[in-house]
Coordinates of C-alpha atoms in Angstrom, one line a residue:
M1 CA 16.1 -1.7 -3.9
Q2 CA 16.0 0.7 -5.8
T3 CA 12.4 3.2 -6.3
K4 CA 11.6 6.4 -7.7
D5 CA 8.7 7.0 -5.8
N6 CA 8.3 8.2 -2.1
V7 CA 6.8 6.2 0.9
L8 CA 5.2 8.8 3.7
I9 CA 4.1 6.9 6.9
F10 CA 1.9 7.7 9.4
G11 CA 1.4 6.2 12.8
E12 CA 1.9 6.0 16.6
L13 CA 5.8 6.2 18.1
L14 CA 6.4 3.7 20.5
L15 CA 8.9 2.3 22.9
R16 CA 9.3 -1.0 23.8
L17 CA 9.8 -2.8 27.6
S18 CA 10.8 -5.8 27.7
S19 CA 11.9 -8.9 30.4
A20 CA 12.8 -11.9 30.7
A21 CA 10.5 -12.8 33.2
E22 CA 6.5 -12.5 32.2
H23 CA 6.5 -10.6 36.8
F24 CA 8.1 -7.0 36.1
I25 CA 8.0 -6.4 39.2
A26 CA 10.2 -8.3 42.3
S27 CA 12.3 -8.7 39.5
D28 CA 15.9 -8.5 39.7
Q29 CA 16.2 -9.2 35.8
A30 CA 16.6 -6.4 33.4
V31 CA 14.1 -4.6 31.7
S32 CA 14.6 -3.8 27.8
I33 CA 14.0 -1.3 25.9
Y34 CA 13.1 -1.3 21.7
P35 CA 11.3 1.6 19.6
G36 CA 8.5 0.4 17.8
G37 CA 4.7 0.5 16.9
S38 CA 3.9 -0.7 13.6
E39 CA 3.8 1.9 10.8
A40 CA 8.1 2.6 12.7
N41 CA 8.5 -0.6 11.9
V42 CA 7.8 -0.8 8.3
A43 CA 9.5 2.4 8.0
A44 CA 12.8 1.1 9.2
S45 CA 12.8 -1.9 7.1
L46 CA 12.3 0.1 3.8
G47 CA 15.2 3.1 5.4
Q48 CA 17.1 -0.3 5.7
W49 CA 16.8 -1.7 2.2
G50 CA 17.2 1.9 0.2
I51 CA 13.3 2.9 -0.5
P52 CA 12.8 7.2 0.2
V53 CA 10.9 7.2 3.3
S54 CA 9.3 9.7 5.1
Y55 CA 7.7 8.5 8.8
L56 CA 4.9 11.2 10.1
S57 CA 4.2 11.2 14.1
C58 CA 3.9 13.0 17.2
V59 CA 5.9 13.2 20.1
P60 CA 6.8 14.7 23.1
D61 CA 10.6 16.9 22.4
N62 CA 12.9 15.3 25.1
P63 CA 16.2 13.6 24.5
L64 CA 14.5 9.9 25.0
T65 CA 12.6 10.8 21.6
S66 CA 15.8 12.5 20.2
N67 CA 17.3 9.4 20.6
V68 CA 14.8 7.3 18.5
L69 CA 13.9 9.6 16.0
S70 CA 17.7 9.4 15.3
Y71 CA 17.8 6.5 14.7
L72 CA 15.6 6.1 12.7
E73 CA 17.7 8.9 10.5
E74 CA 20.6 6.8 11.4
L75 CA 18.3 3.8 8.8
N76 CA 17.7 6.3 7.1
V77 CA 13.9 7.2 7.9
D78 CA 13.7 11.1 6.5
I79 CA 11.7 12.5 10.0
S80 CA 11.5 15.7 9.4
K81 CA 7.9 15.6 9.2
T82 CA 7.2 14.2 13.0
I83 CA 5.8 16.7 14.5
K84 CA 6.7 17.8 18.4
A85 CA 4.0 18.9 20.7
E86 CA 3.0 18.4 24.2
G87 CA 2.4 15.1 26.3
R88 CA 4.0 11.8 26.3
L89 CA 5.9 8.6 24.3
G90 CA 3.4 6.0 24.0
L91 CA 4.2 2.9 25.7
Y92 CA 4.3 -0.9 25.5
F93 CA 5.3 -3.5 27.6
L94 CA 5.7 -7.0 27.2
L95 CA 5.6 -9.5 29.2
S96 CA 8.9 -11.6 27.7
A97 CA 11.5 -11.1 26.0
N98 CA 10.7 -11.2 23.9
G99 CA 6.9 -12.9 22.6
L100 CA 8.0 -16.3 22.8
S101 CA 6.1 -17.5 25.5
S102 CA 2.7 -15.9 27.1
G103 CA 3.6 -12.6 24.7
E104 CA 0.9 -10.8 26.8
V105 CA 0.7 -7.1 26.0
V106 CA 0.0 -4.2 28.0
Y107 CA -1.0 -1.0 26.5
D108 CA 0.4 2.3 27.9
R109 CA -1.0 5.6 25.3
K110 CA -3.2 7.6 26.5
H111 CA -2.8 10.8 26.5
S112 CA 0.8 10.7 24.4
S113 CA 1.0 13.8 22.2
F114 CA 0.0 11.5 19.6
S115 CA -3.0 11.0 20.5
N116 CA -3.8 14.0 21.5
L117 CA -4.1 15.2 17.7
K118 CA -7.1 16.5 16.5
P119 CA -8.2 17.1 12.9
G120 CA -7.4 19.7 11.0
T121 CA -4.0 20.2 13.4
I122 CA -2.7 18.7 9.7
D123 CA -1.3 20.3 6.6
W124 CA -1.3 17.0 4.3
N125 CA -2.0 18.5 1.3
E126 CA 2.0 20.3 2.4
V127 CA 3.6 16.9 4.3
M128 CA 2.0 14.8 1.2
K129 CA 4.4 17.0 -1.5
G130 CA 7.0 15.1 -3.2
H131 CA 5.8 11.6 -1.9
T132 CA 4.1 9.1 -4.5
W133 CA 2.8 6.9 -1.5
F134 CA 0.8 6.7 1.8
H135 CA 0.7 3.7 4.1
W136 CA -1.0 3.5 7.6
T137 CA -2.7 1.0 9.3
A138 CA -5.8 0.1 11.9
I139 CA -4.3 0.5 14.7
T140 CA -4.4 4.7 14.4
P141 CA -8.1 4.7 14.1
A142 CA -8.4 2.0 17.1
L143 CA -7.1 4.8 19.5
S144 CA -10.3 6.6 19.4
E145 CA -12.8 8.2 17.3
H146 CA -10.6 11.3 16.5
A147 CA -8.1 9.4 15.1
A148 CA -9.8 7.5 13.0
L149 CA -12.1 10.8 11.7
L150 CA -8.1 11.9 11.2
C151 CA -7.5 8.9 9.4
Q152 CA -10.2 10.2 6.9
E153 CA -9.1 13.5 6.5
A154 CA -5.7 12.0 5.6
L155 CA -7.1 9.6 3.6
Q156 CA -8.9 11.5 2.2
A157 CA -6.1 14.0 0.9
A158 CA -3.5 11.1 0.0
R159 CA -6.7 10.5 -2.8
A160 CA -6.7 13.5 -4.3
N161 CA -3.1 14.0 -4.1
N162 CA -3.0 10.7 -6.2
L163 CA -1.5 8.7 -4.0
T164 CA -1.1 4.7 -3.9
I165 CA -2.6 4.0 -0.7
S166 CA -2.3 0.7 1.7
V167 CA -3.1 0.2 5.0
D168 CA -2.0 -3.2 6.9
L169 CA -5.8 -4.6 9.2
N170 CA -4.2 -4.7 12.5
Y171 CA -6.5 -5.4 14.5
R172 CA -6.0 -5.1 18.1
S173 CA -9.1 -5.6 20.7
R174 CA -7.6 -4.3 23.9
L175 CA -6.8 -0.4 21.9
W176 CA -10.5 -0.8 20.4
D177 CA -12.1 0.5 23.6
Y178 CA -14.1 3.8 23.1
G179 CA -17.3 2.4 22.0
K180 CA -17.1 1.3 18.8
E181 CA -16.4 -1.7 16.6
P182 CA -13.8 -2.0 14.1
I183 CA -16.9 -3.2 11.1
A184 CA -18.2 0.5 12.0
V185 CA -16.1 2.5 11.4
M186 CA -12.8 0.6 9.1
P187 CA -14.9 -0.4 5.8
G188 CA -15.4 3.6 5.2
L189 CA -11.2 3.7 5.6
V190 CA -10.3 0.5 3.8
D191 CA -12.3 2.4 0.9
H192 CA -9.9 5.1 -0.1
C193 CA -6.7 2.0 -0.5
D194 CA -4.8 0.1 -3.1
V195 CA -3.1 -2.2 -1.1
I196 CA -4.5 -4.1 1.7
M197 CA -2.5 -6.4 3.8
G198 CA -3.7 -8.3 7.1
N199 CA -5.4 -12.2 7.5
I200 CA -8.6 -13.3 6.7
W201 CA -9.0 -13.4 10.8
A202 CA -8.9 -9.5 10.5
A203 CA -10.4 -8.8 7.4
N204 CA -13.8 -11.1 8.5
K205 CA -13.5 -8.7 12.2
M206 CA -13.0 -5.8 10.7
L207 CA -14.2 -5.8 7.0
G208 CA -16.9 -8.0 7.2
T209 CA -15.5 -11.3 5.0
S210 CA -17.3 -14.7 5.5
I211 CA -14.6 -16.4 7.5
N212 CA -14.6 -20.3 7.9
S213 CA -14.7 -20.6 11.8
S214 CA -13.4 -24.2 11.7
V215 CA -9.9 -23.1 10.5
G216 CA -7.4 -22.7 12.2
R217 CA -3.5 -23.9 12.6
H218 CA -4.4 -27.8 12.5
T219 CA -6.0 -26.7 8.8
S220 CA -4.2 -28.0 5.5
V221 CA -2.3 -25.5 3.4
D222 CA -4.0 -26.6 0.3
D223 CA -7.1 -25.4 2.3
L224 CA -5.2 -22.6 4.1
R225 CA -4.5 -20.7 0.6
M226 CA -8.0 -21.3 -0.7
E227 CA -9.7 -20.0 2.5
A228 CA -6.7 -16.6 1.6
A229 CA -8.2 -16.8 -1.5
K230 CA -11.8 -16.6 -1.2
C231 CA -11.3 -13.4 1.5
A232 CA -9.4 -11.6 -1.1
T233 CA -11.8 -12.0 -3.7
E234 CA -14.9 -11.1 -1.2
I235 CA -12.3 -7.5 -0.4
F236 CA -11.5 -7.1 -4.4
D237 CA -16.0 -7.0 -4.6
L238 CA -16.2 -4.7 -1.3
F239 CA -13.5 -2.2 -2.4
P240 CA -13.6 -1.7 -5.7
R241 CA -10.7 0.7 -5.2
C242 CA -8.2 -2.0 -4.1
K243 CA -5.8 -4.0 -6.6
H244 CA -3.3 -5.9 -4.2
I245 CA -4.1 -7.9 -1.7
A246 CA -1.2 -9.7 0.5
Q247 CA -2.5 -11.9 3.8
T248 CA 0.2 -13.5 6.3
F249 CA -0.3 -16.8 7.9
R250 CA 1.8 -17.4 11.7
F251 CA 1.3 -20.4 13.7
M252 CA 3.5 -20.7 16.6
D253 CA 2.6 -23.6 18.8
Q254 CA 5.8 -24.2 21.7
P255 CA 8.4 -20.7 22.1
T256 CA 10.2 -21.2 19.2
H257 CA 8.3 -22.9 17.3
N258 CA 6.8 -20.9 13.5
L259 CA 4.9 -21.9 10.7
F260 CA 4.7 -18.8 8.5
H261 CA 4.0 -18.3 5.3
G262 CA 2.2 -15.5 3.3
T263 CA -0.1 -15.0 -0.2
Y264 CA -0.8 -12.5 -2.9
H265 CA -3.9 -11.4 -5.0
N266 CA -4.5 -9.2 -7.6
R267 CA -8.0 -9.5 -10.0
E268 CA -5.4 -11.9 -12.5
G269 CA -4.5 -14.0 -9.7
H270 CA -3.6 -16.0 -5.9
Y271 CA -0.4 -16.6 -5.0
H272 CA 1.5 -18.2 -2.4
S273 CA 4.4 -18.8 -0.7
P274 CA 6.3 -21.6 0.4
V275 CA 6.1 -22.7 4.0
H276 CA 8.9 -21.5 6.3
E277 CA 9.0 -23.2 9.3
T278 CA 11.5 -22.7 12.7
Q279 CA 13.0 -23.8 15.8
R280 CA 14.8 -20.9 16.5
V281 CA 13.1 -18.0 17.0
V282 CA 14.4 -15.2 18.5
D283 CA 11.7 -11.9 18.4
R284 CA 8.2 -12.5 16.8
I285 CA 7.5 -9.2 17.6
G286 CA 7.3 -6.7 13.8
S287 CA 7.3 -9.8 11.7
G288 CA 4.1 -8.9 10.0
D289 CA 5.4 -5.4 9.8
A290 CA 8.4 -6.6 7.8
F291 CA 5.7 -8.1 5.6
M292 CA 4.6 -5.3 5.2
A293 CA 8.0 -3.6 4.5
G294 CA 8.7 -6.5 1.7
F295 CA 5.1 -6.9 0.3
I296 CA 5.2 -2.7 -0.5
A297 CA 9.1 -3.0 -1.9
A298 CA 7.9 -5.6 -4.3
L299 CA 4.7 -3.7 -5.1
L300 CA 7.2 -0.7 -6.3
S301 CA 10.2 -2.6 -7.8
N302 CA 7.3 -3.8 -10.1
A303 CA 7.6 -7.6 -9.4
G304 CA 5.2 -10.3 -10.6
G305 CA 2.7 -11.8 -8.6
Q306 CA 5.0 -14.8 -7.4
K307 CA 7.9 -13.0 -6.7
I308 CA 5.9 -10.3 -4.4
A309 CA 4.4 -13.5 -2.2
E310 CA 8.1 -14.6 -2.2
Y311 CA 9.6 -11.6 -1.0
A312 CA 6.8 -9.8 1.7
T313 CA 6.8 -13.4 3.1
N314 CA 10.8 -13.7 3.2
A315 CA 10.3 -10.1 5.1
G316 CA 8.5 -11.0 8.0
Y317 CA 10.2 -14.9 8.2
R318 CA 13.6 -13.1 8.4
K319 CA 12.7 -10.6 11.0
L320 CA 11.9 -13.6 13.6
F321 CA 15.8 -13.9 13.8
V322 CA 16.1 -10.2 14.8
K323 CA 15.6 -9.2 18.5
G324 CA 13.6 -6.4 19.1
D325 CA 10.7 -4.5 16.4
F326 CA 12.3 -3.1 14.2
G327 CA 14.1 -5.4 11.4
N328 CA 18.0 -5.2 10.5
G329 CA 17.3 -5.3 6.1
T330 CA 17.5 -8.8 6.0
I331 CA 15.6 -10.4 3.5

């Protein structure tokens, strides 16, 4: 997919450690290591689709980090914006091989190079030169109060430089541990955004939109789509700058069974993808990020509403069959 736009993505680079056994210790099974982080996952997909993309993070200067950054470069991601600093690379442990059983996540991100970033340390105007789009996620302001202030700084610069701004409302309850709830932080940040992706539950938690508490896996598809349209309408009312919204519905009944569908909304209408169902999931991790990447790509190509819904959903669904956090460029 060719485009004149250049996307800048900001977030923490992570390593994922996972094992087929749910007990790492006293297990003779090998532990797999994959590069990850929601924002890096989006960058990896866009790069493989031929969309100019730069990735900005802060990482330690060591051979392990160099290997990961080199891999991103192989996927056509510009990593020249990434900062090298003292600290460590953030980790997360997935207590299953692929998120198909319990999929419980344990984070080890404190005192990483990225978490040590402070407001005033990045020349945002310089970093944003040559870019037309800025993408961030709700994971970064969940890390600390100064990370939230760093996001505010970046978003103000993005608006001043006339970049389109997108956000993924990733909700990670275990990360919001510094005394503030998402609803106290996220609306002020999302107010800068042109493009919002998430789901009806994340929007309720982070933006204060209403939700029917009975809605879930066994709610009819038509009712889920109605709930998504209602949620989107509320978001448009709350955030006048927002022009595009996408939402996902992902349900897992059994380890390899997944239902996956999505919606797209603009101020003129509501659109939805078909429901995709599979009994052969390989790896659920990163499917939402692949959806986000597909959403950005479809918007950059000026696709129509129905095409946007289908393209983003297809990208997310295809990721279910790819090992690791990054997609493999299929759509």
